[in-house]
Amino acid sequence: MYPHTINIDWLQIYLHDENQGIENLAMIYNGKSSYEFKKAEYTSRQFSQVYDIYDSDGDHYAVLQRIPFSNIISYDGAILKLANRELYKSTMIDTLILFLEYHRFAFKSISRLDICFDSNTLKNGLKHSTLIRGLQNGKYLKNNQGQAKQNFEVQSKTNRIMECNSISFGSLSSAVKTKMYNKTKEMNDVKYKPYIVESWQKNGIDTNKDVWRIEISIKADMTNIVKLDTGETFRLTTDRLKLSTDIQNIFYTYAARYFSFKINDGKKNKTRMPSLEIFPERSIITSQPIRITLQNDESRSDKIFLNKLHRIQVELRNIDDNTLSAIEEVRRAFCIATGLSKYYNKKIRIKNERRK
């Protein structure tokens, strides 16, 4: 085991706003709630109202967007993004649940979740920069999302490339994106965050050396996880983010699929190459992210219906010809409407003929 931290670094959730008919939340809650709502003078792309919310200590707590412009979003839909500082508090989820209850918001789903792994080095002392160079020269190969984007530190006088300080995988439209970068450099260049440094120090990370971050960014349509041993699926919710062990398990589940590597030993089949171990020893991963879309659900339901329809045709006895013809007409029309004609011929009809 080597010093590291695993934290949530972005949490944005979709809510149902039960404050309908209230034009300005500041007029209702300021002075009554322990939070202060400040209505912005601008709008967002999707919502007509934006609020900055501050806690009783005057610290920025969250940004709330409500009252959607488009009827594509439910009229009572709202988005809440927690402030970065809040995410590093151990009571973050308990505080959030109380906030939602008091201010009449109902949690519906996670719209974006970023989880990060911070350390000085990787397993067995492997440097992050060494991993990047290995990916550049083919010594290491990435599983899934192999196309990488890289950022280099360039020496200003000679334009000579000094060091690659970040590498990312996945496009802007990807449901899951990963990035590995020099977090110390980023905070020195952009914004220093003392609460992050404090979490490093508490977990034994040497802040006198560069700290690197491996970040996994998850969008709403990839927040479903399937348990490989039982087939049970569940969706990520705030209840599953309460404990640090839960957050760690989620990180490792996604990392196993989206941030894992092979040692290139020359074999043609990459799956047979030895794995490059970069994270601490832990139990075997028994779950996997899965995309469940409405289209997939509908397609599955359509196939179940088609199978039942076929069984009616072949298994029921004493059906007159007119009824059979009517069932066949329904079956054909349904196959055309759903695009399942090929599926029916290959998976249902031929399979049934082989059984005869």
Coordinates of C-alpha atoms in Angstrom, one line a residue:
M1 CA 0.0 0.0 0.0
Y2 CA 1.3 3.5 -0.9
P3 CA 0.0 6.9 0.2
H4 CA -3.0 8.0 -1.8
T5 CA -6.4 9.6 -1.6
I6 CA -9.7 8.9 -3.4
N7 CA -12.2 11.8 -3.4
I8 CA -15.2 13.1 -5.3
D9 CA -14.1 16.3 -7.2
W10 CA -17.4 17.1 -9.0
L11 CA -21.0 16.3 -8.1
Q12 CA -23.9 17.6 -10.1
I13 CA -27.4 16.3 -9.5
Y14 CA -30.8 16.5 -11.2
L15 CA -33.7 17.5 -8.9
H16 CA -37.4 18.0 -8.8
D17 CA -38.0 21.5 -7.5
E18 CA -41.1 21.5 -5.3
N19 CA -40.9 25.3 -4.9
Q20 CA -43.3 25.9 -7.9
G21 CA -44.8 29.4 -8.1
I22 CA -42.0 30.9 -6.1
E23 CA -40.3 33.5 -8.2
N24 CA -37.3 34.2 -6.0
L25 CA -36.1 31.6 -3.5
A26 CA -34.0 34.3 -1.7
M27 CA -37.3 35.9 -0.6
I28 CA -38.5 32.7 1.0
Y29 CA -35.4 31.1 2.6
N30 CA -33.0 33.9 3.4
G31 CA -33.3 34.6 7.2
K32 CA -35.2 31.3 7.8
S33 CA -32.7 28.8 6.5
S34 CA -29.1 28.5 7.6
Y35 CA -28.2 29.0 3.9
E36 CA -28.2 32.2 1.9
F37 CA -29.6 32.2 -1.7
K38 CA -28.2 34.9 -4.0
K39 CA -30.0 35.2 -7.3
A40 CA -27.7 35.9 -10.2
E41 CA -28.5 38.5 -12.8
Y42 CA -27.7 36.1 -15.6
T43 CA -29.3 32.8 -16.8
S44 CA -27.8 29.5 -17.9
R45 CA -28.3 27.9 -21.3
Q46 CA -31.1 25.7 -20.1
F47 CA -32.5 27.5 -17.0
S48 CA -33.9 31.0 -16.4
Q49 CA -32.7 31.3 -12.8
V50 CA -29.3 30.7 -11.3
Y51 CA -28.5 31.0 -7.6
D52 CA -25.2 31.0 -5.7
I53 CA -25.8 29.4 -2.3
Y54 CA -23.7 30.1 0.8
D55 CA -23.6 28.2 4.1
S56 CA -23.7 29.7 7.6
D57 CA -20.0 30.2 7.6
G58 CA -20.2 32.3 4.4
D59 CA -18.6 29.6 2.3
H60 CA -19.9 28.9 -1.2
Y61 CA -22.0 25.8 -0.9
A62 CA -23.5 25.2 -4.3
V63 CA -24.9 26.6 -7.6
L64 CA -28.6 26.0 -8.3
Q65 CA -30.3 26.3 -11.7
R66 CA -34.1 26.2 -11.9
I67 CA -37.1 27.0 -14.1
P68 CA -36.1 25.4 -17.5
F69 CA -36.5 27.4 -20.7
S70 CA -37.5 24.3 -22.7
N71 CA -40.4 21.9 -22.2
I72 CA -38.0 19.1 -23.0
I73 CA -36.9 19.3 -19.4
S74 CA -39.7 18.7 -16.8
Y75 CA -41.2 22.0 -15.6
D76 CA -40.0 21.3 -12.1
G77 CA -36.5 20.1 -13.1
A78 CA -33.5 21.7 -11.5
I79 CA -29.7 21.2 -11.4
L80 CA -27.5 21.5 -8.3
K81 CA -23.7 21.5 -8.4
L82 CA -21.9 21.4 -5.1
A83 CA -18.9 23.7 -4.5
N84 CA -15.5 22.0 -4.8
R85 CA -14.6 22.7 -1.2
E86 CA -17.8 21.0 0.1
L87 CA -16.8 17.7 -1.7
Y88 CA -13.8 17.2 0.5
K89 CA -15.9 17.2 3.7
S90 CA -16.7 13.8 5.3
T91 CA -20.2 15.0 6.1
M92 CA -20.9 16.1 2.5
I93 CA -23.7 13.7 1.6
D94 CA -25.5 13.9 5.0
T95 CA -25.4 17.7 4.7
L96 CA -26.7 17.5 1.1
I97 CA -29.7 15.3 2.1
L98 CA -30.7 17.7 4.9
F99 CA -30.3 20.7 2.5
L100 CA -32.6 19.1 -0.1
E101 CA -35.3 18.1 2.4
Y102 CA -35.5 21.5 4.1
H103 CA -35.5 23.5 0.8
R104 CA -38.1 21.2 -0.9
F105 CA -36.0 19.5 -3.5
A106 CA -36.3 15.9 -4.4
F107 CA -33.2 14.0 -5.6
K108 CA -33.7 12.2 -9.0
S109 CA -30.3 11.3 -10.4
I110 CA -26.6 12.1 -10.7
S111 CA -26.0 14.1 -13.9
R112 CA -22.2 14.2 -13.5
L113 CA -19.7 12.6 -11.0
D114 CA -15.9 13.0 -11.0
I115 CA -13.9 10.8 -8.8
C116 CA -10.1 11.2 -8.4
F117 CA -7.1 9.2 -7.2
D118 CA -4.2 11.4 -6.0
S119 CA -0.7 10.1 -5.2
N120 CA 3.1 10.9 -5.7
T121 CA 3.7 7.6 -7.6
L122 CA 1.8 4.5 -8.7
K123 CA 2.2 0.9 -7.5
N124 CA 5.8 -0.3 -7.1
G125 CA 7.1 3.3 -7.4
L126 CA 6.0 3.6 -11.0
K127 CA 6.1 7.3 -12.0
H128 CA 3.1 8.8 -13.8
S129 CA 5.5 10.4 -16.3
T130 CA 7.0 6.9 -16.9
L131 CA 3.6 5.5 -17.6
I132 CA 2.9 8.3 -20.1
R133 CA 6.3 7.7 -21.9
G134 CA 5.5 4.0 -22.0
L135 CA 2.2 4.7 -23.7
Q136 CA 3.9 7.0 -26.2
N137 CA 6.6 4.4 -27.2
G138 CA 4.3 1.3 -27.1
K139 CA 5.7 -0.3 -24.0
Y140 CA 2.3 -0.1 -22.4
L141 CA -1.1 -0.3 -24.1
K142 CA -4.4 1.0 -22.8
N143 CA -7.6 -1.1 -22.6
N144 CA -10.6 0.7 -24.1
Q145 CA -10.5 4.3 -25.3
G146 CA -7.0 4.0 -26.6
Q147 CA -6.9 7.4 -28.4
A148 CA -5.1 9.8 -26.1
K149 CA -4.8 13.6 -25.9
Q150 CA -1.5 14.9 -24.3
N151 CA -0.3 18.2 -23.0
F152 CA 3.4 19.0 -22.8
E153 CA 5.4 21.6 -20.9
V154 CA 7.4 23.4 -23.5
Q155 CA 10.7 25.3 -22.8
S156 CA 9.9 28.9 -23.9
K157 CA 13.4 29.8 -25.3
T158 CA 14.1 26.7 -27.4
N159 CA 10.6 25.3 -27.9
R160 CA 12.0 22.0 -26.7
I161 CA 9.5 19.7 -25.1
M162 CA 10.4 19.3 -21.5
E163 CA 7.8 16.9 -20.0
C164 CA 4.3 15.7 -20.7
N165 CA 2.2 16.9 -17.7
S166 CA -1.2 15.4 -18.7
I167 CA -2.8 12.7 -20.8
S168 CA -6.6 12.2 -21.3
F169 CA -8.8 9.6 -22.9
G170 CA -12.3 9.9 -24.3
S171 CA -13.9 12.7 -26.4
L172 CA -16.1 15.6 -25.3
S173 CA -19.2 13.4 -26.1
S174 CA -17.9 10.3 -24.2
A175 CA -20.1 9.1 -21.3
V176 CA -16.9 8.4 -19.3
K177 CA -13.7 10.3 -19.7
T178 CA -10.4 9.8 -17.9
K179 CA -7.4 12.1 -17.3
M180 CA -4.1 11.8 -15.6
Y181 CA -2.3 15.0 -14.8
N182 CA 0.1 16.8 -12.5
K183 CA -2.2 18.3 -9.9
T184 CA 0.5 20.2 -8.1
K185 CA 1.4 22.0 -11.3
E186 CA -2.2 22.7 -12.2
M187 CA -2.9 24.2 -8.7
N188 CA 0.3 26.3 -8.9
D189 CA -0.7 27.6 -12.4
V190 CA -4.5 28.0 -12.0
K191 CA -5.8 28.0 -8.4
Y192 CA -4.3 26.8 -5.1
K193 CA -6.8 24.8 -3.0
P194 CA -5.6 24.4 0.6
Y195 CA -8.3 21.9 1.5
I196 CA -7.0 19.5 -1.2
V197 CA -3.4 19.8 0.1
E198 CA -4.8 19.2 3.6
S199 CA -6.4 16.0 2.5
W200 CA -3.1 14.9 0.9
Q201 CA -1.2 15.6 4.1
K202 CA -3.7 13.7 6.3
N203 CA -3.2 10.6 4.1
G204 CA 0.6 10.7 4.1
I205 CA 1.1 12.1 0.6
D206 CA 4.4 14.1 0.4
T207 CA 3.3 17.6 -0.6
N208 CA 7.0 18.6 -1.1
K209 CA 6.9 16.4 -4.2
D210 CA 4.6 16.6 -7.2
V211 CA 1.2 15.0 -6.7
W212 CA -0.5 13.5 -9.7
R213 CA -4.2 13.0 -10.2
I214 CA -6.1 10.2 -12.1
E215 CA -9.6 11.6 -12.7
I216 CA -12.7 9.7 -13.9
S217 CA -15.6 11.8 -15.1
I218 CA -18.9 10.0 -15.4
K219 CA -22.0 11.4 -17.1
A220 CA -25.6 10.4 -16.3
D221 CA -26.1 7.7 -18.8
M222 CA -23.1 5.7 -17.4
T223 CA -24.1 5.8 -13.8
N224 CA -25.5 2.2 -13.9
I225 CA -23.5 -0.7 -12.5
V226 CA -24.0 -4.4 -13.0
K227 CA -22.9 -7.0 -10.5
L228 CA -21.1 -9.6 -12.6
D229 CA -21.8 -12.5 -10.2
T230 CA -25.6 -11.9 -9.9
G231 CA -26.5 -9.8 -12.9
E232 CA -28.2 -7.3 -10.6
T233 CA -28.0 -3.7 -11.7
F234 CA -28.1 -0.6 -9.6
R235 CA -27.9 3.1 -10.3
L236 CA -25.4 5.5 -8.5
T237 CA -27.3 7.7 -6.0
T238 CA -26.3 10.0 -3.2
D239 CA -26.9 7.1 -0.8
R240 CA -24.0 5.2 -2.5
L241 CA -21.6 8.1 -1.9
K242 CA -21.9 8.3 1.9
L243 CA -18.9 6.2 2.9
S244 CA -15.3 6.6 1.8
T245 CA -15.2 2.8 1.1
D246 CA -18.2 3.2 -1.3
I247 CA -16.4 6.0 -3.2
Q248 CA -13.3 3.9 -3.4
N249 CA -15.3 0.9 -4.8
I250 CA -16.9 3.1 -7.4
F251 CA -13.5 4.5 -8.5
Y252 CA -11.9 1.1 -8.9
T253 CA -15.0 -0.3 -10.7
Y254 CA -14.7 2.4 -13.4
A255 CA -10.9 2.4 -13.4
A256 CA -10.9 -1.4 -14.1
R257 CA -12.8 -0.6 -17.4
Y258 CA -11.6 2.8 -18.3
F259 CA -8.1 3.3 -16.8
S260 CA -6.3 -0.1 -17.1
F261 CA -3.3 -1.1 -19.1
K262 CA -1.4 -4.0 -20.6
I263 CA 2.4 -4.6 -20.8
N264 CA 3.2 -5.0 -24.5
D265 CA 5.0 -8.4 -24.7
G266 CA 4.5 -8.7 -28.5
K267 CA 1.5 -11.0 -28.4
K268 CA -1.0 -10.4 -31.2
N269 CA -3.9 -10.8 -28.8
K270 CA -3.8 -7.9 -26.3
T271 CA -6.1 -9.6 -23.9
R272 CA -3.4 -12.2 -23.3
M273 CA -0.7 -9.7 -22.4
P274 CA 0.1 -9.2 -18.7
S275 CA -1.8 -6.4 -16.9
L276 CA 0.1 -3.4 -15.6
E277 CA -0.8 -3.0 -12.0
I278 CA -0.9 0.7 -11.0
F279 CA -3.3 0.8 -8.1
P280 CA -2.9 -0.6 -4.5
E281 CA -3.8 -4.3 -3.8
R282 CA -7.6 -4.7 -3.3
S283 CA -10.3 -7.4 -3.7
I284 CA -11.3 -8.6 -7.1
I285 CA -13.6 -6.3 -9.1
T286 CA -17.0 -8.0 -9.3
S287 CA -19.0 -5.2 -10.9
Q288 CA -18.9 -3.2 -14.1
P289 CA -20.4 0.0 -15.5
I290 CA -23.2 -0.5 -17.9
R291 CA -25.2 1.8 -20.2
I292 CA -28.9 1.3 -19.9
T293 CA -30.9 3.5 -22.4
L294 CA -34.6 3.8 -23.1
Q295 CA -33.8 2.4 -26.6
N296 CA -32.2 -0.7 -25.1
D297 CA -35.1 -1.3 -22.7
E298 CA -37.6 -0.9 -25.5
S299 CA -35.7 -3.2 -27.8
R300 CA -35.6 -5.9 -25.1
S301 CA -39.3 -5.5 -24.4
D302 CA -40.0 -5.8 -28.2
K303 CA -38.0 -9.0 -28.4
I304 CA -39.8 -10.5 -25.4
F305 CA -43.2 -9.7 -27.0
L306 CA -42.1 -11.2 -30.4
N307 CA -41.1 -14.4 -28.7
K308 CA -44.4 -14.6 -26.9
L309 CA -46.2 -14.0 -30.2
H310 CA -44.3 -16.8 -31.9
R311 CA -45.1 -19.2 -29.1
I312 CA -48.8 -18.5 -29.5
Q313 CA -48.5 -19.4 -33.2
V314 CA -46.6 -22.7 -32.7
E315 CA -47.7 -23.9 -29.3
L316 CA -51.5 -23.3 -28.9
R317 CA -53.8 -26.0 -30.2
N318 CA -57.2 -25.8 -31.9
I319 CA -56.7 -22.3 -33.3
D320 CA -58.6 -21.7 -36.5
D321 CA -56.9 -20.5 -39.7
N322 CA -58.3 -17.0 -39.6
T323 CA -56.9 -16.4 -36.1
L324 CA -53.5 -17.8 -37.2
S325 CA -53.5 -15.5 -40.2
A326 CA -54.4 -12.5 -38.0
I327 CA -51.5 -13.4 -35.6
E328 CA -49.1 -13.7 -38.5
E329 CA -50.2 -10.3 -39.9
V330 CA -49.6 -8.7 -36.5
R331 CA -46.2 -10.4 -36.3
R332 CA -45.1 -9.2 -39.7
A333 CA -46.3 -5.6 -39.1
F334 CA -44.6 -5.6 -35.7
C335 CA -41.3 -6.8 -37.2
I336 CA -41.4 -4.1 -39.8
A337 CA -42.3 -1.4 -37.3
T338 CA -39.5 -2.3 -34.9
G339 CA -36.9 -3.4 -37.3
L340 CA -36.7 -6.9 -35.9
S341 CA -37.3 -8.9 -39.0
K342 CA -33.7 -10.2 -39.1
Y343 CA -33.8 -11.0 -35.4
Y344 CA -37.0 -13.0 -35.9
N345 CA -35.7 -15.0 -38.8
K346 CA -32.3 -15.8 -37.2
K347 CA -33.1 -16.1 -33.6
I348 CA -36.7 -17.3 -33.3
R349 CA -37.9 -18.9 -36.5
I350 CA -34.8 -20.9 -37.4
K351 CA -34.2 -21.8 -33.7
N352 CA -37.7 -23.2 -33.6
E353 CA -37.3 -25.2 -36.9
R354 CA -34.1 -26.8 -35.5
R355 CA -36.0 -28.1 -32.5
K356 CA -38.6 -29.9 -34.7

